[in-house]
Amino acid sequence: MLTRYAIILAAGKGTRMKSKLYKVLHPVCGKPMVQHVVDQISQLKIEKIVTVIGHGAEKVKEKIGEQTEYVLQAEQLGTGHAVMQAKDILSKASGTTLVVCGDTPLIKAETMEALFNHHEEKGASVTVLTAEADNPTGYGRIVRNDAGLVEKIVEHKDSTDEEKLISEINTGTYCFDNQALFQALNHVTNENAQGEYYLPDVIEILKNEGKVVTAFKTADFSETLGVNDRVALAEAEQIMKKRINEQHMRNGVTLVDPLSTYIGADVEIGSDTIIYPGTVLSGQTTIGSDCEIGPNSEIKDCKIGDATVIKHSVAHESQIGSHVNIGPFAHIRPLSHIHDKVKIGNFVEIKKADFGEGSKASHLSYIGDAEVGKDVNVGCGSITVNYDGKNKFLTKIEDGVFIGCNSNLIAPVQIGKGAYVAAGSTITEDVPGDALALARARQINKEDYVKNLDINK
Ligand code: UD1
Ligand code: CA
């Protein structure tokens, strides 16, 4: 195997997206397009990956991070010009260079690997990955000679009516003999409809030099879809979504209705978990085995244990244990840690709280900035009063505490182990362990008061 390199083209603005967000950062199933490409390439044995950045350079670099090296294409003069920016890093190396566009998020590592292998087996100077498109409009067309050999690639905007009928398209993915690539790029001009230096022109240049030029046709056009506008973005989303959902189903996850189930590219789910319709799982979310999620739940950046049930609820940036029961209609806000066997019921909001094993808040509560021990019962309607208008304060509830319904715990405050808080209390001072705290007006009954009112006489 020759040494392998890769270049990702990600400097374009993406004018056709009509967006403030740089094209390659538009997410597909929650992950930027270019990140999909980087993640697939990273699965191969590649010596060096170079990303060409330009528009939104800093943002793109920040997203991808240390996974690749970067070169700047200050002015976007075309895909050939973009590759040329990697000259200082790669032009002297011998080996094979894969070039992939940052706007083809569906391309798979196995296809790139097959392309590399085909290229090396043929001893080619360039191998272009092609596909048959039902609607080739907008793509470069593969022009073959009578013997069926690739002659050149012609861009849609430069093509003749006859060439427009060609359905075999350039996917924008290629393997090059590295030195032949940089040598040929010197001869690419910008005399074309768009006044750009086209990378595909390298094919004709190498062909004319008598070098071996081949094509590798993939059977699956959908994998090579180039996203230039929001219509294609939605198409890519559909294809990726189907791919992700099928992967989970093959791994033993039940998706009751895959069409209405949205799972981000980096989500992990254990076997025998059931996902009900209307569920959106995103970010760095991990869900264990035997869970039931949904219907209609949104979970982002959460780590969830086994056999947990979450119905009609929202959870973000939190850790949720095993055998936990959440919902319906609960909201777990960031930085919460819900331990095993907890119950968080209807209309309960938890924020930045540690909620101990076996504890319950079954109805209508707000628990924010709190440390709740084990086996605590938070009665219906009880809340932590965590905010004085300027600052947030901590409420500590120790193990085995019983908070009666409709209590206000005015933070900072601590309820000692095993204590009881009487229903309707507004607690402003610490409660010692095992004590009963009553903090409400004593009830007075005025006998016959109503009967004696003027209006009732
Ligand atoms: C390109 C190909 C076309 C192919 C199609 C596949 C060229 C000239 N045409 O067309 O044959 O069928 O991809 O999807 O290569 N970029 C830069 N710098 C530039 C210009 C572009 O980095 O100066 C990057 C873009 O960010 C993008 C990629 O290169 O990720 C492709 O550019 P784009 O303008 O989308 O090319 P297409 O018109 O789609
Ligand atoms: Ca494109």
Short mmCIF file of C-alpha atoms and ligand atoms in Angstrom, two decimals:
data_model
loop_
_atom_site.label_atom_id
_atom_site.label_comp_id
_atom_site.label_asym_id
_atom_site.label_seq_id
_atom_site.Cartn_x
_atom_site.Cartn_y
_atom_site.Cartn_z
CA MET A 1 0.00 0.00 0.00
CA LEU A 2 1.28 3.46 -0.91
CA THR A 3 1.30 6.22 1.69
CA ARG A 4 -2.12 7.83 1.79
CA TYR A 5 -3.03 11.49 2.24
CA ALA A 6 -6.32 13.35 2.12
CA ILE A 7 -7.45 16.87 1.30
CA ILE A 8 -10.89 18.15 2.30
CA LEU A 9 -12.21 21.17 0.43
CA ALA A 10 -14.07 23.41 2.82
CA ALA A 11 -13.27 27.01 1.90
CA GLY A 12 -16.35 27.89 -0.14
CA LYS A 13 -19.02 30.28 1.09
CA GLY A 14 -21.94 28.27 -0.14
CA THR A 15 -23.76 31.15 -1.80
CA ARG A 16 -26.63 28.90 -2.84
CA MET A 17 -27.43 28.10 0.81
CA LYS A 18 -28.40 31.77 1.30
CA SER A 19 -27.22 31.52 4.90
CA LYS A 20 -25.15 33.31 7.51
CA LEU A 21 -23.75 29.91 8.43
CA TYR A 22 -20.86 28.68 6.26
CA LYS A 23 -22.02 25.85 4.03
CA VAL A 24 -19.85 23.03 5.35
CA LEU A 25 -20.99 23.79 8.91
CA HIS A 26 -24.66 23.21 8.15
CA PRO A 27 -25.62 20.16 10.18
CA VAL A 28 -26.91 16.88 8.81
CA CYS A 29 -28.47 14.83 11.61
CA GLY A 30 -26.99 17.28 14.07
CA LYS A 31 -23.38 17.14 12.85
CA PRO A 32 -21.72 19.63 10.50
CA MET A 33 -21.38 18.27 6.97
CA VAL A 34 -17.61 18.63 6.96
CA GLN A 35 -17.39 16.81 10.31
CA HIS A 36 -19.14 13.81 8.75
CA VAL A 37 -16.47 13.81 6.04
CA VAL A 38 -13.64 14.13 8.58
CA ASP A 39 -15.07 11.32 10.74
CA GLN A 40 -15.30 8.96 7.77
CA ILE A 41 -11.79 9.75 6.52
CA SER A 42 -10.45 9.32 10.04
CA GLN A 43 -11.49 5.67 9.93
CA LEU A 44 -8.92 5.03 7.17
CA LYS A 45 -5.18 4.70 7.45
CA ILE A 46 -4.15 8.18 6.34
CA GLU A 47 -0.79 9.77 6.97
CA LYS A 48 -2.00 13.35 6.85
CA ILE A 49 -5.41 15.01 6.46
CA VAL A 50 -5.37 18.62 5.28
CA THR A 51 -8.51 20.74 5.32
CA VAL A 52 -8.65 23.76 3.03
CA ILE A 53 -10.46 26.55 4.84
CA GLY A 54 -11.42 30.05 3.70
CA HIS A 55 -14.90 31.37 4.38
CA GLY A 56 -15.47 31.10 8.12
CA ALA A 57 -11.98 29.63 8.47
CA GLU A 58 -11.81 30.08 12.24
CA LYS A 59 -15.26 28.62 12.81
CA VAL A 60 -14.56 25.59 10.64
CA LYS A 61 -11.23 25.03 12.36
CA GLU A 62 -12.83 25.36 15.77
CA LYS A 63 -15.45 22.73 14.91
CA ILE A 64 -13.08 20.15 13.46
CA GLY A 65 -10.29 20.79 15.95
CA GLU A 66 -7.09 18.76 15.97
CA GLN A 67 -8.35 16.01 13.70
CA THR A 68 -6.75 17.54 10.61
CA GLU A 69 -4.16 20.07 9.53
CA TYR A 70 -5.30 23.28 7.88
CA VAL A 71 -4.35 25.50 4.97
CA LEU A 72 -5.98 28.80 4.21
CA GLN A 73 -7.43 29.64 0.81
CA ALA A 74 -7.80 33.37 1.29
CA GLU A 75 -9.63 33.91 -2.01
CA GLN A 76 -11.91 31.24 -3.39
CA LEU A 77 -10.73 30.91 -6.96
CA GLY A 78 -11.99 27.37 -7.53
CA THR A 79 -11.50 23.78 -6.41
CA GLY A 80 -8.17 23.42 -8.27
CA HIS A 81 -6.87 26.57 -6.59
CA ALA A 82 -8.10 25.20 -3.26
CA VAL A 83 -6.09 21.98 -3.60
CA MET A 84 -3.06 24.05 -4.64
CA GLN A 85 -3.03 25.60 -1.15
CA ALA A 86 -1.89 22.24 0.24
CA LYS A 87 1.18 22.36 -1.99
CA ASP A 88 3.69 23.25 0.72
CA ILE A 89 2.55 20.40 2.91
CA LEU A 90 2.04 17.66 0.32
CA SER A 91 3.63 18.32 -3.08
CA LYS A 92 6.94 16.61 -2.33
CA ALA A 93 5.44 13.52 -0.72
CA SER A 94 5.04 10.39 -2.78
CA GLY A 95 1.86 8.41 -2.41
CA THR A 96 -1.85 8.71 -3.07
CA THR A 97 -3.96 11.74 -2.19
CA LEU A 98 -7.70 11.51 -1.72
CA VAL A 99 -9.60 14.73 -2.41
CA VAL A 100 -13.11 15.02 -0.96
CA CYS A 101 -15.50 17.99 -0.88
CA GLY A 102 -16.70 19.15 2.50
CA ASP A 103 -20.24 19.34 1.14
CA THR A 104 -20.69 15.62 0.44
CA PRO A 105 -21.60 14.45 3.95
CA LEU A 106 -22.95 11.04 3.01
CA ILE A 107 -19.80 9.51 1.60
CA LYS A 108 -18.71 6.42 3.54
CA ALA A 109 -15.23 5.31 4.62
CA GLU A 110 -15.70 1.97 2.87
CA THR A 111 -16.33 3.70 -0.47
CA MET A 112 -13.21 5.84 -0.06
CA GLU A 113 -11.24 2.71 0.80
CA ALA A 114 -12.58 0.96 -2.32
CA LEU A 115 -11.60 4.01 -4.38
CA PHE A 116 -8.04 3.96 -2.97
CA ASN A 117 -7.74 0.24 -3.72
CA HIS A 118 -9.08 0.56 -7.26
CA HIS A 119 -6.71 3.46 -7.91
CA GLU A 120 -3.68 1.57 -6.66
CA GLU A 121 -4.59 -1.66 -8.47
CA LYS A 122 -4.86 0.24 -11.75
CA GLY A 123 -1.59 2.07 -11.16
CA ALA A 124 -3.51 5.20 -12.11
CA SER A 125 -2.46 8.85 -11.91
CA VAL A 126 -6.02 9.80 -11.15
CA THR A 127 -9.20 7.89 -10.35
CA VAL A 128 -12.44 9.79 -10.10
CA LEU A 129 -15.37 8.48 -8.11
CA THR A 130 -18.43 8.66 -10.35
CA ALA A 131 -22.12 7.83 -10.02
CA GLU A 132 -25.20 7.61 -12.22
CA ALA A 133 -27.58 10.43 -11.36
CA ASP A 134 -31.29 10.49 -12.20
CA ASN A 135 -30.97 14.25 -12.38
CA PRO A 136 -27.37 15.22 -13.14
CA THR A 137 -28.13 18.96 -13.31
CA GLY A 138 -25.41 20.99 -11.61
CA TYR A 139 -22.83 18.21 -11.47
CA GLY A 140 -19.71 17.86 -13.61
CA ARG A 141 -20.22 15.21 -16.34
CA ILE A 142 -17.86 12.34 -17.07
CA VAL A 143 -16.95 12.42 -20.77
CA ARG A 144 -15.79 9.02 -22.05
CA ASN A 145 -14.34 8.17 -25.48
CA ASP A 146 -15.62 5.46 -27.83
CA ALA A 147 -13.56 2.87 -25.98
CA GLY A 148 -15.35 3.88 -22.77
CA LEU A 149 -12.25 5.45 -21.21
CA VAL A 150 -12.51 8.71 -19.28
CA GLU A 151 -11.42 11.67 -21.39
CA LYS A 152 -12.31 14.63 -19.22
CA ILE A 153 -14.84 16.16 -16.88
CA VAL A 154 -16.98 19.02 -18.07
CA GLU A 155 -18.79 21.27 -15.60
CA HIS A 156 -22.54 21.66 -16.05
CA LYS A 157 -22.18 25.36 -16.86
CA ASP A 158 -19.55 24.68 -19.53
CA SER A 159 -21.27 21.67 -21.09
CA THR A 160 -22.78 21.34 -24.55
CA ASP A 161 -26.39 20.18 -24.95
CA GLU A 162 -25.07 16.76 -25.86
CA GLU A 163 -22.85 16.59 -22.77
CA LYS A 164 -25.79 17.62 -20.60
CA LEU A 165 -27.41 14.30 -21.54
CA ILE A 166 -24.61 12.37 -19.81
CA SER A 167 -25.93 10.92 -16.57
CA GLU A 168 -22.57 9.79 -15.15
CA ILE A 169 -21.43 12.55 -12.78
CA ASN A 170 -18.30 13.60 -10.94
CA THR A 171 -18.95 13.04 -7.24
CA GLY A 172 -16.15 15.46 -6.34
CA THR A 173 -14.12 12.64 -4.74
CA TYR A 174 -10.86 11.56 -6.37
CA CYS A 175 -7.61 9.72 -5.76
CA PHE A 176 -4.47 11.19 -7.29
CA ASP A 177 -0.88 10.20 -7.55
CA ASN A 178 0.25 12.97 -5.25
CA GLN A 179 3.12 14.36 -7.31
CA ALA A 180 1.19 14.10 -10.60
CA LEU A 181 -1.62 16.09 -8.96
CA PHE A 182 0.49 19.09 -7.97
CA GLN A 183 2.41 19.03 -11.23
CA ALA A 184 -0.82 19.04 -13.28
CA LEU A 185 -2.41 21.76 -11.15
CA ASN A 186 0.24 24.16 -12.45
CA HIS A 187 -1.37 23.82 -15.88
CA VAL A 188 -4.99 24.44 -14.87
CA THR A 189 -6.38 27.74 -16.15
CA ASN A 190 -9.54 29.66 -15.32
CA GLU A 191 -10.81 30.00 -18.87
CA ASN A 192 -14.32 28.71 -18.33
CA ALA A 193 -17.88 29.81 -17.63
CA GLN A 194 -17.22 30.51 -13.95
CA GLY A 195 -13.70 31.96 -14.31
CA GLU A 196 -12.46 29.44 -11.75
CA TYR A 197 -9.53 27.04 -11.49
CA TYR A 198 -11.33 23.69 -11.70
CA LEU A 199 -9.80 20.65 -10.05
CA PRO A 200 -11.56 18.31 -12.52
CA ASP A 201 -9.46 19.85 -15.34
CA VAL A 202 -6.52 17.88 -13.95
CA ILE A 203 -8.11 14.74 -15.45
CA GLU A 204 -7.81 15.98 -19.04
CA ILE A 205 -4.31 17.33 -18.41
CA LEU A 206 -3.08 13.99 -17.10
CA LYS A 207 -4.86 12.14 -19.89
CA ASN A 208 -3.11 14.30 -22.50
CA GLU A 209 0.20 13.54 -20.83
CA GLY A 210 -0.49 9.87 -21.49
CA LYS A 211 -1.02 9.02 -17.81
CA VAL A 212 -3.47 6.36 -16.61
CA VAL A 213 -6.81 8.01 -15.91
CA THR A 214 -9.60 5.84 -14.50
CA ALA A 215 -13.05 6.10 -12.99
CA PHE A 216 -14.56 4.11 -10.17
CA LYS A 217 -18.33 4.07 -10.34
CA THR A 218 -20.27 3.63 -7.12
CA ALA A 219 -23.60 1.85 -7.31
CA ASP A 220 -25.19 4.23 -4.82
CA PHE A 221 -25.66 7.79 -6.03
CA SER A 222 -27.29 8.84 -2.77
CA GLU A 223 -23.97 8.45 -0.96
CA THR A 224 -22.33 11.05 -3.12
CA LEU A 225 -25.01 13.74 -3.00
CA GLY A 226 -23.43 17.21 -3.04
CA VAL A 227 -25.23 19.72 -0.83
CA ASN A 228 -25.34 23.12 -2.51
CA ASP A 229 -28.73 24.37 -1.33
CA ARG A 230 -31.35 23.71 1.33
CA VAL A 231 -33.29 21.32 -0.88
CA ALA A 232 -30.25 19.05 -1.12
CA LEU A 233 -29.61 19.60 2.59
CA ALA A 234 -33.06 18.18 3.41
CA GLU A 235 -32.41 15.29 1.04
CA ALA A 236 -29.10 14.54 2.75
CA GLU A 237 -30.85 14.69 6.12
CA GLN A 238 -33.38 12.08 4.98
CA ILE A 239 -30.73 9.71 3.68
CA MET A 240 -28.52 10.09 6.75
CA LYS A 241 -31.49 9.70 9.09
CA LYS A 242 -32.50 6.45 7.43
CA ARG A 243 -28.93 5.18 7.61
CA ILE A 244 -28.60 6.03 11.32
CA ASN A 245 -32.01 4.58 12.23
CA GLU A 246 -31.31 1.34 10.39
CA GLN A 247 -27.98 1.02 12.15
CA HIS A 248 -29.68 1.25 15.56
CA MET A 249 -32.38 -1.23 14.55
CA ARG A 250 -29.69 -3.67 13.41
CA ASN A 251 -28.02 -3.21 16.79
CA GLY A 252 -31.19 -4.33 18.57
CA VAL A 253 -33.01 -1.07 19.24
CA THR A 254 -36.75 -0.95 18.49
CA LEU A 255 -37.88 2.17 16.65
CA VAL A 256 -41.66 1.98 16.66
CA ASP A 257 -41.86 4.51 13.83
CA PRO A 258 -38.48 5.21 12.21
CA LEU A 259 -39.97 7.96 10.06
CA SER A 260 -40.81 10.07 13.09
CA THR A 261 -37.68 9.23 15.08
CA TYR A 262 -34.72 11.60 14.86
CA ILE A 263 -31.39 10.33 16.13
CA GLY A 264 -28.19 12.36 15.92
CA ALA A 265 -25.10 10.95 14.28
CA ASP A 266 -23.19 10.48 17.55
CA VAL A 267 -25.97 9.03 19.71
CA GLU A 268 -25.43 5.57 21.20
CA ILE A 269 -28.30 3.31 22.28
CA GLY A 270 -28.22 -0.10 24.00
CA SER A 271 -30.16 -3.13 22.83
CA ASP A 272 -33.81 -3.76 23.69
CA THR A 273 -34.40 -0.08 24.21
CA ILE A 274 -37.66 1.04 22.62
CA ILE A 275 -37.95 4.47 21.04
CA TYR A 276 -41.51 5.72 20.53
CA PRO A 277 -42.63 8.18 17.83
CA GLY A 278 -41.82 11.86 17.97
CA THR A 279 -38.54 11.39 19.78
CA VAL A 280 -35.49 13.55 19.05
CA LEU A 281 -32.16 12.33 20.43
CA SER A 282 -29.19 14.56 19.76
CA GLY A 283 -25.65 15.59 20.62
CA GLN A 284 -23.42 13.33 22.68
CA THR A 285 -26.28 11.27 24.06
CA THR A 286 -25.82 7.73 25.34
CA ILE A 287 -28.80 5.58 26.32
CA GLY A 288 -28.45 2.17 27.95
CA SER A 289 -30.35 -1.06 27.38
CA ASP A 290 -34.01 -1.84 28.10
CA CYS A 291 -35.07 1.80 28.24
CA GLU A 292 -38.32 3.24 26.92
CA ILE A 293 -37.96 6.69 25.43
CA GLY A 294 -40.88 8.74 24.14
CA PRO A 295 -43.30 9.27 22.68
CA ASN A 296 -42.55 12.94 22.06
CA SER A 297 -39.36 13.37 24.00
CA GLU A 298 -36.29 15.50 23.34
CA ILE A 299 -32.98 14.40 24.79
CA LYS A 300 -29.75 16.24 24.12
CA ASP A 301 -26.27 15.57 25.47
CA CYS A 302 -27.46 13.16 28.16
CA LYS A 303 -26.04 9.98 29.56
CA ILE A 304 -28.81 7.59 30.54
CA GLY A 305 -28.47 4.19 32.27
CA ASP A 306 -30.48 1.01 31.74
CA ALA A 307 -34.21 0.31 32.10
CA THR A 308 -35.09 3.98 32.40
CA VAL A 309 -38.43 5.28 31.12
CA ILE A 310 -38.82 8.82 29.78
CA LYS A 311 -42.22 9.90 28.41
CA HIS A 312 -43.25 13.21 26.83
CA SER A 313 -40.27 14.99 28.38
CA VAL A 314 -37.23 17.12 27.68
CA ALA A 315 -33.74 16.45 29.09
CA HIS A 316 -30.54 18.37 28.30
CA GLU A 317 -26.89 18.01 29.35
CA SER A 318 -27.63 15.75 32.27
CA GLN A 319 -26.82 12.38 33.67
CA ILE A 320 -29.74 10.08 34.37
CA GLY A 321 -29.29 6.71 36.06
CA SER A 322 -30.89 3.30 35.68
CA HIS A 323 -34.50 2.35 36.52
CA VAL A 324 -35.44 6.01 36.55
CA ASN A 325 -38.98 7.06 35.67
CA ILE A 326 -39.39 10.48 34.09
CA GLY A 327 -42.53 12.20 32.86
CA PRO A 328 -44.94 12.68 31.39
CA PHE A 329 -44.17 16.37 30.90
CA ALA A 330 -40.98 16.73 32.92
CA HIS A 331 -38.05 19.00 32.13
CA ILE A 332 -34.52 18.02 33.13
CA ARG A 333 -32.33 21.08 32.57
CA PRO A 334 -28.54 21.14 32.24
CA LEU A 335 -26.07 19.90 34.82
CA SER A 336 -28.51 17.68 36.64
CA HIS A 337 -27.62 14.28 37.95
CA ILE A 338 -30.58 12.00 38.50
CA HIS A 339 -29.47 8.86 40.30
CA ASP A 340 -30.88 5.33 40.00
CA LYS A 341 -34.51 4.46 40.79
CA VAL A 342 -35.63 8.07 40.94
CA LYS A 343 -39.11 9.22 39.93
CA ILE A 344 -39.59 12.62 38.35
CA GLY A 345 -43.26 13.01 37.54
CA ASN A 346 -45.72 15.32 35.81
CA PHE A 347 -44.73 18.96 35.41
CA VAL A 348 -41.54 18.72 37.43
CA GLU A 349 -38.54 20.84 36.47
CA ILE A 350 -35.07 19.91 37.65
CA LYS A 351 -32.12 22.25 37.11
CA LYS A 352 -28.48 21.83 38.17
CA ALA A 353 -29.51 19.42 40.87
CA ASP A 354 -28.16 16.19 42.22
CA PHE A 355 -31.17 13.99 42.91
CA GLY A 356 -30.26 10.96 45.04
CA GLU A 357 -31.11 7.32 44.55
CA GLY A 358 -34.71 6.31 45.18
CA SER A 359 -35.91 9.89 45.66
CA LYS A 360 -39.16 11.18 44.22
CA ALA A 361 -40.65 14.42 43.00
CA SER A 362 -43.85 13.11 41.53
CA HIS A 363 -45.87 16.23 40.74
CA LEU A 364 -45.56 19.93 39.96
CA SER A 365 -42.19 20.82 41.50
CA TYR A 366 -39.19 23.00 40.73
CA ILE A 367 -35.88 21.70 42.08
CA GLY A 368 -33.00 23.96 41.05
CA ASP A 369 -29.49 24.41 42.48
CA ALA A 370 -30.07 21.59 44.89
CA GLU A 371 -28.49 18.54 46.44
CA VAL A 372 -31.14 15.99 47.25
CA GLY A 373 -30.10 12.86 49.15
CA LYS A 374 -31.44 9.32 48.92
CA ASP A 375 -35.05 8.29 49.47
CA VAL A 376 -36.32 11.82 49.73
CA ASN A 377 -39.94 12.54 48.96
CA VAL A 378 -40.64 15.96 47.51
CA GLY A 379 -44.38 16.51 47.85
CA CYS A 380 -46.60 17.89 45.14
CA GLY A 381 -46.02 21.55 44.34
CA SER A 382 -42.90 21.96 46.49
CA ILE A 383 -40.11 24.15 45.20
CA THR A 384 -36.62 25.31 45.93
CA VAL A 385 -36.55 29.09 46.02
CA ASN A 386 -33.07 29.42 44.61
CA TYR A 387 -32.92 32.98 43.30
CA ASP A 388 -33.10 36.34 45.06
CA GLY A 389 -33.19 38.36 41.86
CA LYS A 390 -29.40 38.59 41.68
CA ASN A 391 -27.79 35.39 42.91
CA LYS A 392 -28.55 31.68 43.03
CA PHE A 393 -28.29 29.69 46.28
CA LEU A 394 -28.07 26.03 47.18
CA THR A 395 -30.75 23.93 48.85
CA LYS A 396 -29.53 20.79 50.59
CA ILE A 397 -31.98 18.06 51.42
CA GLU A 398 -30.42 15.11 53.24
CA ASP A 399 -31.33 11.42 53.00
CA GLY A 400 -34.82 10.28 53.92
CA VAL A 401 -36.34 13.75 54.18
CA PHE A 402 -40.07 14.18 53.61
CA ILE A 403 -41.10 17.53 52.14
CA GLY A 404 -44.84 18.07 52.54
CA CYS A 405 -46.87 19.40 49.63
CA ASN A 406 -46.61 22.98 48.52
CA SER A 407 -43.53 23.89 50.54
CA ASN A 408 -41.07 26.63 49.68
CA LEU A 409 -37.47 25.96 50.62
CA ILE A 410 -35.79 29.36 50.62
CA ALA A 411 -32.13 28.88 49.76
CA PRO A 412 -29.53 28.77 51.13
CA VAL A 413 -31.10 26.22 53.42
CA GLN A 414 -30.46 22.71 54.63
CA ILE A 415 -32.96 20.06 55.70
CA GLY A 416 -31.27 17.49 57.95
CA LYS A 417 -31.44 13.75 57.57
CA GLY A 418 -34.84 12.21 58.16
CA ALA A 419 -36.58 15.53 58.88
CA TYR A 420 -40.18 16.31 57.96
CA VAL A 421 -41.36 19.60 56.52
CA ALA A 422 -45.04 20.17 57.09
CA ALA A 423 -47.17 20.81 54.03
CA GLY A 424 -47.51 24.46 53.08
CA SER A 425 -44.36 25.55 54.94
CA THR A 426 -42.07 28.32 53.83
CA ILE A 427 -38.72 27.23 55.22
CA THR A 428 -36.18 30.00 55.73
CA GLU A 429 -33.96 28.38 58.37
CA ASP A 430 -32.08 25.09 58.49
CA VAL A 431 -34.05 22.13 59.84
CA PRO A 432 -32.18 19.70 62.10
CA GLY A 433 -32.22 15.99 61.29
CA ASP A 434 -35.31 14.06 62.46
CA ALA A 435 -37.16 17.31 63.31
CA LEU A 436 -40.58 18.36 62.12
CA ALA A 437 -40.56 21.88 60.69
CA LEU A 438 -43.82 23.80 60.60
CA ALA A 439 -43.61 27.20 59.01
CA ARG A 440 -47.09 28.44 58.29
CA ALA A 441 -49.84 30.33 60.05
CA ARG A 442 -51.89 28.28 62.47
CA GLN A 443 -55.43 27.63 61.30
CA ILE A 444 -58.29 29.43 63.02
CA ASN A 445 -61.88 28.26 62.56
CA LYS A 446 -64.55 30.91 63.26
CA GLU A 447 -67.74 28.99 64.12
CA ASP A 448 -70.92 30.09 62.30
CA TYR A 449 -69.08 33.00 60.76
CA VAL A 450 -70.60 32.50 57.28
CA LYS A 451 -74.14 32.02 58.53
CA ASN A 452 -73.94 35.38 60.34
CA LEU A 453 -72.69 37.39 57.36
CA ASP A 454 -75.08 40.23 56.40
CA ILE A 455 -75.71 38.79 52.92
CA ASN A 456 -76.85 35.49 54.39
CA LYS A 457 -79.33 36.99 56.82
C1 UD1 B 1 -17.96 20.36 -7.79
C2 UD1 B 1 -17.25 19.86 -9.06
C3 UD1 B 1 -18.25 19.09 -9.91
C4 UD1 B 1 -18.84 17.95 -9.09
C5 UD1 B 1 -19.43 18.45 -7.78
C6 UD1 B 1 -19.78 17.27 -6.89
C7 UD1 B 1 -15.54 21.55 -9.60
C8 UD1 B 1 -15.16 22.67 -10.47
N1 UD1 B 1 -16.73 21.00 -9.81
O1 UD1 B 1 -18.97 21.27 -8.21
O2 UD1 B 1 -17.59 18.55 -11.05
O3 UD1 B 1 -19.83 17.28 -9.85
O4 UD1 B 1 -18.48 19.27 -7.06
O5 UD1 B 1 -20.47 17.67 -5.74
O6 UD1 B 1 -14.73 21.10 -8.80
N2 UD1 B 1 -14.30 24.97 -2.52
C9 UD1 B 1 -13.16 25.52 -1.99
N3 UD1 B 1 -12.59 26.58 -2.61
C10 UD1 B 1 -13.05 27.08 -3.78
C11 UD1 B 1 -14.21 26.51 -4.33
C12 UD1 B 1 -14.80 25.46 -3.69
O7 UD1 B 1 -12.70 25.09 -0.94
O8 UD1 B 1 -12.43 28.04 -4.28
C13 UD1 B 1 -14.94 23.84 -1.83
C14 UD1 B 1 -16.36 24.12 -1.38
O9 UD1 B 1 -16.36 24.59 -0.04
C15 UD1 B 1 -17.04 22.79 -1.51
C16 UD1 B 1 -16.23 22.06 -2.58
O10 UD1 B 1 -15.02 22.76 -2.74
O11 UD1 B 1 -16.97 22.03 -0.30
C17 UD1 B 1 -16.95 21.99 -3.93
O12 UD1 B 1 -17.25 23.31 -4.35
P1 UD1 B 1 -18.66 23.68 -5.00
O13 UD1 B 1 -18.65 25.10 -5.34
O14 UD1 B 1 -19.75 23.17 -4.16
O15 UD1 B 1 -18.56 22.83 -6.34
P2 UD1 B 1 -19.76 22.27 -7.22
O16 UD1 B 1 -20.33 23.35 -8.03
O17 UD1 B 1 -20.69 21.49 -6.38
CA CA B 2 -20.91 21.22 -4.23
#
